[in-house]
PDB file of C-alpha atoms in Angstrom:
ATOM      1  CA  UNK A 209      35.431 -10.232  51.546  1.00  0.00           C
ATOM      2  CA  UNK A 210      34.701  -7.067  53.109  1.00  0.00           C
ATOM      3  CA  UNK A 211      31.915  -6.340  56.299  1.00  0.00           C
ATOM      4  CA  UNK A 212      30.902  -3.507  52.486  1.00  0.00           C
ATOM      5  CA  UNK A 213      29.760  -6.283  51.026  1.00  0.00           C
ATOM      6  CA  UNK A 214      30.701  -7.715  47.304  1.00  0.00           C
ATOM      7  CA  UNK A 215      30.354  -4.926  44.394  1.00  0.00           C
ATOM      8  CA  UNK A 216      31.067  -5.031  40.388  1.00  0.00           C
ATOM      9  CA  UNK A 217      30.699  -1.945  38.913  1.00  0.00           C
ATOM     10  CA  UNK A 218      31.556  -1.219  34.801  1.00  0.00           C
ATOM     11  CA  UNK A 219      34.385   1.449  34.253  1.00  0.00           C
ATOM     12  CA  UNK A 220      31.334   4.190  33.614  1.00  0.00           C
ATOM     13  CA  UNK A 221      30.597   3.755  37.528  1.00  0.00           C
ATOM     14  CA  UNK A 222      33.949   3.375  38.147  1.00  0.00           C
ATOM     15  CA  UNK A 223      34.798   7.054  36.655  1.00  0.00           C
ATOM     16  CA  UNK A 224      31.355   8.231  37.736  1.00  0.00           C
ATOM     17  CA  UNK A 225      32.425   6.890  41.439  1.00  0.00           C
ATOM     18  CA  UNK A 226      36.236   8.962  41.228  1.00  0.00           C
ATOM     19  CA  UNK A 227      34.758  11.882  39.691  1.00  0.00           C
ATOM     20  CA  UNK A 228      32.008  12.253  42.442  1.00  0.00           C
ATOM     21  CA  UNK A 229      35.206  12.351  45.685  1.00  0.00           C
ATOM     22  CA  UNK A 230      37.702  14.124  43.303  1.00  0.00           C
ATOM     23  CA  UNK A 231      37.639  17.938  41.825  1.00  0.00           C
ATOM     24  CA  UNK A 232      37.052  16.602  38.258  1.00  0.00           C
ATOM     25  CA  UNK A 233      34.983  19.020  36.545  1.00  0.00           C
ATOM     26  CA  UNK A 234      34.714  17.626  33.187  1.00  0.00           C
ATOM     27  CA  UNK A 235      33.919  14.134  35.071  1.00  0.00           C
ATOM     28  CA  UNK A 236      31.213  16.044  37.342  1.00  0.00           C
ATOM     29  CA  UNK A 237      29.416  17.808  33.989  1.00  0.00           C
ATOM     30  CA  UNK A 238      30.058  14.778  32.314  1.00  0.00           C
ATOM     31  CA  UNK A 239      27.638  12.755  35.313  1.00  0.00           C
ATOM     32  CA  UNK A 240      25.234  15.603  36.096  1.00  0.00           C
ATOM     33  CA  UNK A 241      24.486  15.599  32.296  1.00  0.00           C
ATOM     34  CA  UNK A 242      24.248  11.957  32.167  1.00  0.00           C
ATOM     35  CA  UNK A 243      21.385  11.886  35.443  1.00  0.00           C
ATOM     36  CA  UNK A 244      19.852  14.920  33.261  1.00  0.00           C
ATOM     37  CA  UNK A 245      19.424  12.914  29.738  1.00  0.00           C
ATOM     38  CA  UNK A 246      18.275   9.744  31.918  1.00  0.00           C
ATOM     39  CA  UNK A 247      15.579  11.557  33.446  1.00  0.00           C
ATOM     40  CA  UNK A 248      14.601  13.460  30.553  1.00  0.00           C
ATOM     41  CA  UNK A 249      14.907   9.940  28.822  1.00  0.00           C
ATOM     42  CA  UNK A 250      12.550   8.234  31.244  1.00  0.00           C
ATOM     43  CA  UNK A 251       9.719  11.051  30.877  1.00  0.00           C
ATOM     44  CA  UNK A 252      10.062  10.494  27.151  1.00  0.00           C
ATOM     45  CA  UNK A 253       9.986   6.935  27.049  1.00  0.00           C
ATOM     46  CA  UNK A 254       6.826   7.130  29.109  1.00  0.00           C
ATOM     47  CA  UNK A 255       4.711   9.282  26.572  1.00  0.00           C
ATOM     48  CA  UNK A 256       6.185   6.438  24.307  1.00  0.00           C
ATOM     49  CA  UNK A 257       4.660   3.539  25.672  1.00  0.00           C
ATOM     50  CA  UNK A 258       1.091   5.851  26.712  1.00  0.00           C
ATOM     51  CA  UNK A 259       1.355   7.066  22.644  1.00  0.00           C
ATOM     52  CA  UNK A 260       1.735   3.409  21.429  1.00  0.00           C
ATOM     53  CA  UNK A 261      -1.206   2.266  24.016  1.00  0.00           C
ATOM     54  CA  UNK A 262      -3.477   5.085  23.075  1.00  0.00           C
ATOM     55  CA  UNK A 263      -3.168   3.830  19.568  1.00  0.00           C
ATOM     56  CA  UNK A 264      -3.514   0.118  19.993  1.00  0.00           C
ATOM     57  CA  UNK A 265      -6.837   1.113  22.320  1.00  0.00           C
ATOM     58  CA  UNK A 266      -8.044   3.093  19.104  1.00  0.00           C
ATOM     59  CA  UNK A 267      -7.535   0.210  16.755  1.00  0.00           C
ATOM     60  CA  UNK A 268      -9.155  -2.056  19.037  1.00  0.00           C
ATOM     61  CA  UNK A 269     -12.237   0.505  19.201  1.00  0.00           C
ATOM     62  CA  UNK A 270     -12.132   1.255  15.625  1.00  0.00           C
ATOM     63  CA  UNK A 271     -12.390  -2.861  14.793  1.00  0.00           C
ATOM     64  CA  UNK A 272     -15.213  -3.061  17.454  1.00  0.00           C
ATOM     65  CA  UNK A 273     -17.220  -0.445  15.547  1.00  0.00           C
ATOM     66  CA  UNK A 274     -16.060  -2.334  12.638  1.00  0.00           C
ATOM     67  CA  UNK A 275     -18.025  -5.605  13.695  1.00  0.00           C
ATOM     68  CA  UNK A 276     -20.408  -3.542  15.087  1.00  0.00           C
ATOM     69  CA  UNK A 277     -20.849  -2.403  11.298  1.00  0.00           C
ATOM     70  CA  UNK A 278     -20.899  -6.187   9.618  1.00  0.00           C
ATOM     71  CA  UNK A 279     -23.139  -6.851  11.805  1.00  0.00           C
ATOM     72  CA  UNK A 280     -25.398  -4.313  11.065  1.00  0.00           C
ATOM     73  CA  UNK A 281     -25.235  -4.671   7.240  1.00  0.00           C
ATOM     74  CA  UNK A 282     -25.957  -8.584   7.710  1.00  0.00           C
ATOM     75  CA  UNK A 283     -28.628  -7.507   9.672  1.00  0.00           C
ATOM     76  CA  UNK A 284     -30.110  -4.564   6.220  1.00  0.00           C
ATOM     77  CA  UNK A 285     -29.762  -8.129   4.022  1.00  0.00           C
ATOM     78  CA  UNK A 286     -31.765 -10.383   6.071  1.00  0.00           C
ATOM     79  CA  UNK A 287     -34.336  -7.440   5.441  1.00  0.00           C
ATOM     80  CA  UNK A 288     -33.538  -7.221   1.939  1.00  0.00           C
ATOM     81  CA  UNK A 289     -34.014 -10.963   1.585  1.00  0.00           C
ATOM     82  CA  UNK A 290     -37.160 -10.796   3.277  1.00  0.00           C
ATOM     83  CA  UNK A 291     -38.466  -7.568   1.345  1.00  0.00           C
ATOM     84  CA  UNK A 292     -37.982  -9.456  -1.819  1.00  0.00           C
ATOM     85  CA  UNK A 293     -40.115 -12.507  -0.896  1.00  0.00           C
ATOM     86  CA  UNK A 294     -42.584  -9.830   0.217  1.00  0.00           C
ATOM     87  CA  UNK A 295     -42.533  -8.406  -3.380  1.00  0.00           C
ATOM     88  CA  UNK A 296     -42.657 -12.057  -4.414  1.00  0.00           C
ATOM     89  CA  UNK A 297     -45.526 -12.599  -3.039  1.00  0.00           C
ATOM     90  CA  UNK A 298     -47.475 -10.198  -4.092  1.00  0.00           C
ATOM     91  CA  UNK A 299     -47.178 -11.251  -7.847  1.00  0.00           C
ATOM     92  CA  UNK A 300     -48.486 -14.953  -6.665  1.00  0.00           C
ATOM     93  CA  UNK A 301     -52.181 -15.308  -7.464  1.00  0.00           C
ATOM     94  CA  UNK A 302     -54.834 -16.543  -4.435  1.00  0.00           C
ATOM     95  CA  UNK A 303     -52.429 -14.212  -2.066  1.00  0.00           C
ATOM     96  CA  UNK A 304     -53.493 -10.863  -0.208  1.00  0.00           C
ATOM     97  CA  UNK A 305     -51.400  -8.521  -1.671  1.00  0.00           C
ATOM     98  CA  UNK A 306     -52.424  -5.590   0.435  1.00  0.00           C
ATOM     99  CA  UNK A 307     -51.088  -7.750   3.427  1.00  0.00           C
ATOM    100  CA  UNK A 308     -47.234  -7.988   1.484  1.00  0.00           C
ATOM    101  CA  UNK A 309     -47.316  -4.656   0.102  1.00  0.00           C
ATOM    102  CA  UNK A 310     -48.067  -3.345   3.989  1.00  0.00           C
ATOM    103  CA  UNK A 311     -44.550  -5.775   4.791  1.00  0.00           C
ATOM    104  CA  UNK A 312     -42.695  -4.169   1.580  1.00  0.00           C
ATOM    105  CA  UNK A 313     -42.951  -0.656   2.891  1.00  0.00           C
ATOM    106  CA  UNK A 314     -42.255  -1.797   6.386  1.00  0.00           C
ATOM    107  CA  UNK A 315     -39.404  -3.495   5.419  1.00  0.00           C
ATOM    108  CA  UNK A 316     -38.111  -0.683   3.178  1.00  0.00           C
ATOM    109  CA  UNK A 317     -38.537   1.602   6.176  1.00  0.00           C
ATOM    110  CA  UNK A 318     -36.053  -0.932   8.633  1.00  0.00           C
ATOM    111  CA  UNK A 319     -33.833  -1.342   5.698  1.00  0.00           C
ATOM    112  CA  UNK A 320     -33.300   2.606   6.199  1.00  0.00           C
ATOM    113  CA  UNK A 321     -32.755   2.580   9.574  1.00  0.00           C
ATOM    114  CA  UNK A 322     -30.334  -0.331   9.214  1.00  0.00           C
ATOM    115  CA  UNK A 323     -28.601   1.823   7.268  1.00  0.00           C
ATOM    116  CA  UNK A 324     -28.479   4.862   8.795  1.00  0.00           C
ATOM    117  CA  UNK A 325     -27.099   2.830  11.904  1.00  0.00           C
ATOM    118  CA  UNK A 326     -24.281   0.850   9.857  1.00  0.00           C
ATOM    119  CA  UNK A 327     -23.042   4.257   8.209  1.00  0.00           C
ATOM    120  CA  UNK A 328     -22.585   5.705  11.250  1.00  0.00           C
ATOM    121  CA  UNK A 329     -20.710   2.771  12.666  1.00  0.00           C
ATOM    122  CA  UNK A 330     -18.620   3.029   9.460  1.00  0.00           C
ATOM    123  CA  UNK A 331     -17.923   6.981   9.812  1.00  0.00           C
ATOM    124  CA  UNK A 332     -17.044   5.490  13.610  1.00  0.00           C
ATOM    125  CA  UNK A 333     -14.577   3.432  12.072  1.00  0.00           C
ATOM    126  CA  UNK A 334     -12.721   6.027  10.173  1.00  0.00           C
ATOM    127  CA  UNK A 335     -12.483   8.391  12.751  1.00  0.00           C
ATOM    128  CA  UNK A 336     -10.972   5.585  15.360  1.00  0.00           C
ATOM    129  CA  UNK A 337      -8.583   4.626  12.539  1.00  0.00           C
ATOM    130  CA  UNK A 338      -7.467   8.559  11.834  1.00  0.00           C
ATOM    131  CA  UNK A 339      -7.090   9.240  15.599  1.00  0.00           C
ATOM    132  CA  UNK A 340      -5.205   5.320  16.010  1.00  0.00           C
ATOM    133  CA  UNK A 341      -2.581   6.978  12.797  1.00  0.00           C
ATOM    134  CA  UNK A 342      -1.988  10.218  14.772  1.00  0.00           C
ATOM    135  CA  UNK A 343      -1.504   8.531  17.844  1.00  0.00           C
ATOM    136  CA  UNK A 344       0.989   5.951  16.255  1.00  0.00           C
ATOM    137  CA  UNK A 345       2.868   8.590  14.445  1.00  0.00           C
ATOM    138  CA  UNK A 346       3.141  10.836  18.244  1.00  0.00           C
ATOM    139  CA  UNK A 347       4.389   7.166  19.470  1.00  0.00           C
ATOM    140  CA  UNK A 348       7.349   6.918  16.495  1.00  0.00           C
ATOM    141  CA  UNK A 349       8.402  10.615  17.086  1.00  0.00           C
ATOM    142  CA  UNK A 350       8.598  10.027  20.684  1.00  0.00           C
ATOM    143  CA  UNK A 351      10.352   6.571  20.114  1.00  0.00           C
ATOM    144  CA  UNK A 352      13.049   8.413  17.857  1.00  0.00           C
ATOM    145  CA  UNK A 353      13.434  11.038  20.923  1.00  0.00           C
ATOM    146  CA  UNK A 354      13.845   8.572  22.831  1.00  0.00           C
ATOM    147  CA  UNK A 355      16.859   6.424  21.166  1.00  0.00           C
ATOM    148  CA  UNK A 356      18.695  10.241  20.603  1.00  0.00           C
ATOM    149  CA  UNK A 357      18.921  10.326  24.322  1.00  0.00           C
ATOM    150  CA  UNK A 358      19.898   7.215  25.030  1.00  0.00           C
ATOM    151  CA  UNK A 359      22.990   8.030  22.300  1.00  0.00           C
ATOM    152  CA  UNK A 360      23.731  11.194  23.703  1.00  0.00           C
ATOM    153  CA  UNK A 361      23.740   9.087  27.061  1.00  0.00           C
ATOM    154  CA  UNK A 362      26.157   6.484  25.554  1.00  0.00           C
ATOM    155  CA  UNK A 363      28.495   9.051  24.264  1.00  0.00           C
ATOM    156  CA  UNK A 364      28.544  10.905  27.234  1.00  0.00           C
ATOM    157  CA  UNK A 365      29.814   7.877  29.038  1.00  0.00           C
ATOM    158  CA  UNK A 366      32.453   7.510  25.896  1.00  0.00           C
ATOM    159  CA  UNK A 367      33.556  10.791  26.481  1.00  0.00           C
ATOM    160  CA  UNK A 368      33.753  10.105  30.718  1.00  0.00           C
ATOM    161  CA  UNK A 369      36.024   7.387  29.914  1.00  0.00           C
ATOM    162  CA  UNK A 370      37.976   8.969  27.051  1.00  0.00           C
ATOM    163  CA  UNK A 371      38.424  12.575  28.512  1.00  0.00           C
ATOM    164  CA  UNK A 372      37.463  13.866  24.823  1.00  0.00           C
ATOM    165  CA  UNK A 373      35.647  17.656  25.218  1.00  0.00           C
ATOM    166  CA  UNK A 374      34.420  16.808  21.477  1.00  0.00           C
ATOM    167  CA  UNK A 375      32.288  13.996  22.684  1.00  0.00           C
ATOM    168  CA  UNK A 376      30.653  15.868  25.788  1.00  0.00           C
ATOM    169  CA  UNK A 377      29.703  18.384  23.266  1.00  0.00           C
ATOM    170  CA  UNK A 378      28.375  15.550  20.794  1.00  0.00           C
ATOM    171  CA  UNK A 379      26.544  14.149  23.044  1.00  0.00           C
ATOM    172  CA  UNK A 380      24.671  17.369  24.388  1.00  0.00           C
ATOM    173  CA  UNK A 381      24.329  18.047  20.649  1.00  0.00           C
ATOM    174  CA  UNK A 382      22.432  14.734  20.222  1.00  0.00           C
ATOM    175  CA  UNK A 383      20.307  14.659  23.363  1.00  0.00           C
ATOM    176  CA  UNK A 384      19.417  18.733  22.162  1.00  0.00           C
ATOM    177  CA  UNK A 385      18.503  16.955  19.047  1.00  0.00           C
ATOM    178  CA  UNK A 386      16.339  14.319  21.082  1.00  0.00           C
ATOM    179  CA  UNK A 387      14.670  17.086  22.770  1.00  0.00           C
ATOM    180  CA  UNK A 388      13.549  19.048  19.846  1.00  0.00           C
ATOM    181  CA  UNK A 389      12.185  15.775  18.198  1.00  0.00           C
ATOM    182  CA  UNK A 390      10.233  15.547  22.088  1.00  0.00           C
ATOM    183  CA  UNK A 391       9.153  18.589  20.629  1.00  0.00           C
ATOM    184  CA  UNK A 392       7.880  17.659  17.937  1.00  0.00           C
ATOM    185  CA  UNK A 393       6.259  14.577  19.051  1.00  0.00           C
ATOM    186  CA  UNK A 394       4.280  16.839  22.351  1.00  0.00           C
ATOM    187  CA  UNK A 395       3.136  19.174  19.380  1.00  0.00           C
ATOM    188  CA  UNK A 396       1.623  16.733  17.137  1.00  0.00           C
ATOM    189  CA  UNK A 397       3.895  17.672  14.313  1.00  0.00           C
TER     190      UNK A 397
END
């Protein structure tokens, strides 16, 4: 053992190593490419993960609101429930029906409030969900960049170790395909 210290590298930091003392140039594109894509890959594989967040957040609000809703519609029955005793009671002889028909209109006028509130909650709802969908689909198109990088990445270290122009040109073919997909994803489309 060395006073360097023990070190393993794989034959892709072994040629990456070599090509970085010698006057390789198809080893030196090959590794200035490869630091390129994995940077490029990193950025995109952020705006993944914030994409998929940003959506799960959404879907979280939109099942709040949701409750939020239920809750409120439980809330119009009680009112219901106690409008139609109200009514009930008014048909009942020995009663004072001026007394129950005063607590059918108020009730009739909560019930609409009630309402107004839960359908609003519910509109809520479908907005969170819409914006949760876009935000999901942003997260897939990124997620698709994402895994053409880290192709063109893997065939850029195929065609380090194999010498092969064909795959250095593959693999920038792939990781241009990966960045119009980005594109695609930072556009919304």
């Amino acid at each position: 053992m060395s006073g360097h210290g023990f070190h393993v590298h794989g034959p892709h930091d072994h040629e990456l190593e070599h090509a970085a003392h010698g006057n390789d140039s198809f080893s030196s594109r090959i590794a200035v490419m490869t630091a390129i894509m994995a940077t490029v890959g990193a950025l995109i594989g952020y705006k993944a993960g914030a994409t998929q967040n940003e959506a799960a957040m959404l879907k979280n609000e939109a099942a709040i609101k949701k409750t939020e809703a239920a809750n409120k519609w439980s809330y119009y029955q009680s009112k219901s429930a106690k409008q139609n005793l109200a009514e009930l009671a008014i048909s009942l002889p020995g009663t004072d029906t001026e007394k129950y028909k005063t607590e059918v209109e108020r009730y009739k006028k909560e019930k609409e409030d009630i309402k107004k509130e839960a359908e609003a909650y519910e509109k809520e709802v479908q907005e969170l969900d819409h914006q949760s969908e876009g935000a999901l689909h942003q997260h897939h198109r990124w997620a698709q960049a994402m895994t053409a990088v880290q192709i063109a990445i893997s065939l850029a270290a195929i065609a380090l170790l194999t010498k092969k122009n064909w795959l250095q040109y593959g693999s920038y073919a792939v990781a241009a395909g990966g960045l119009v997909i980005s594109g695609f994803a930072w556009f919304h489309l």
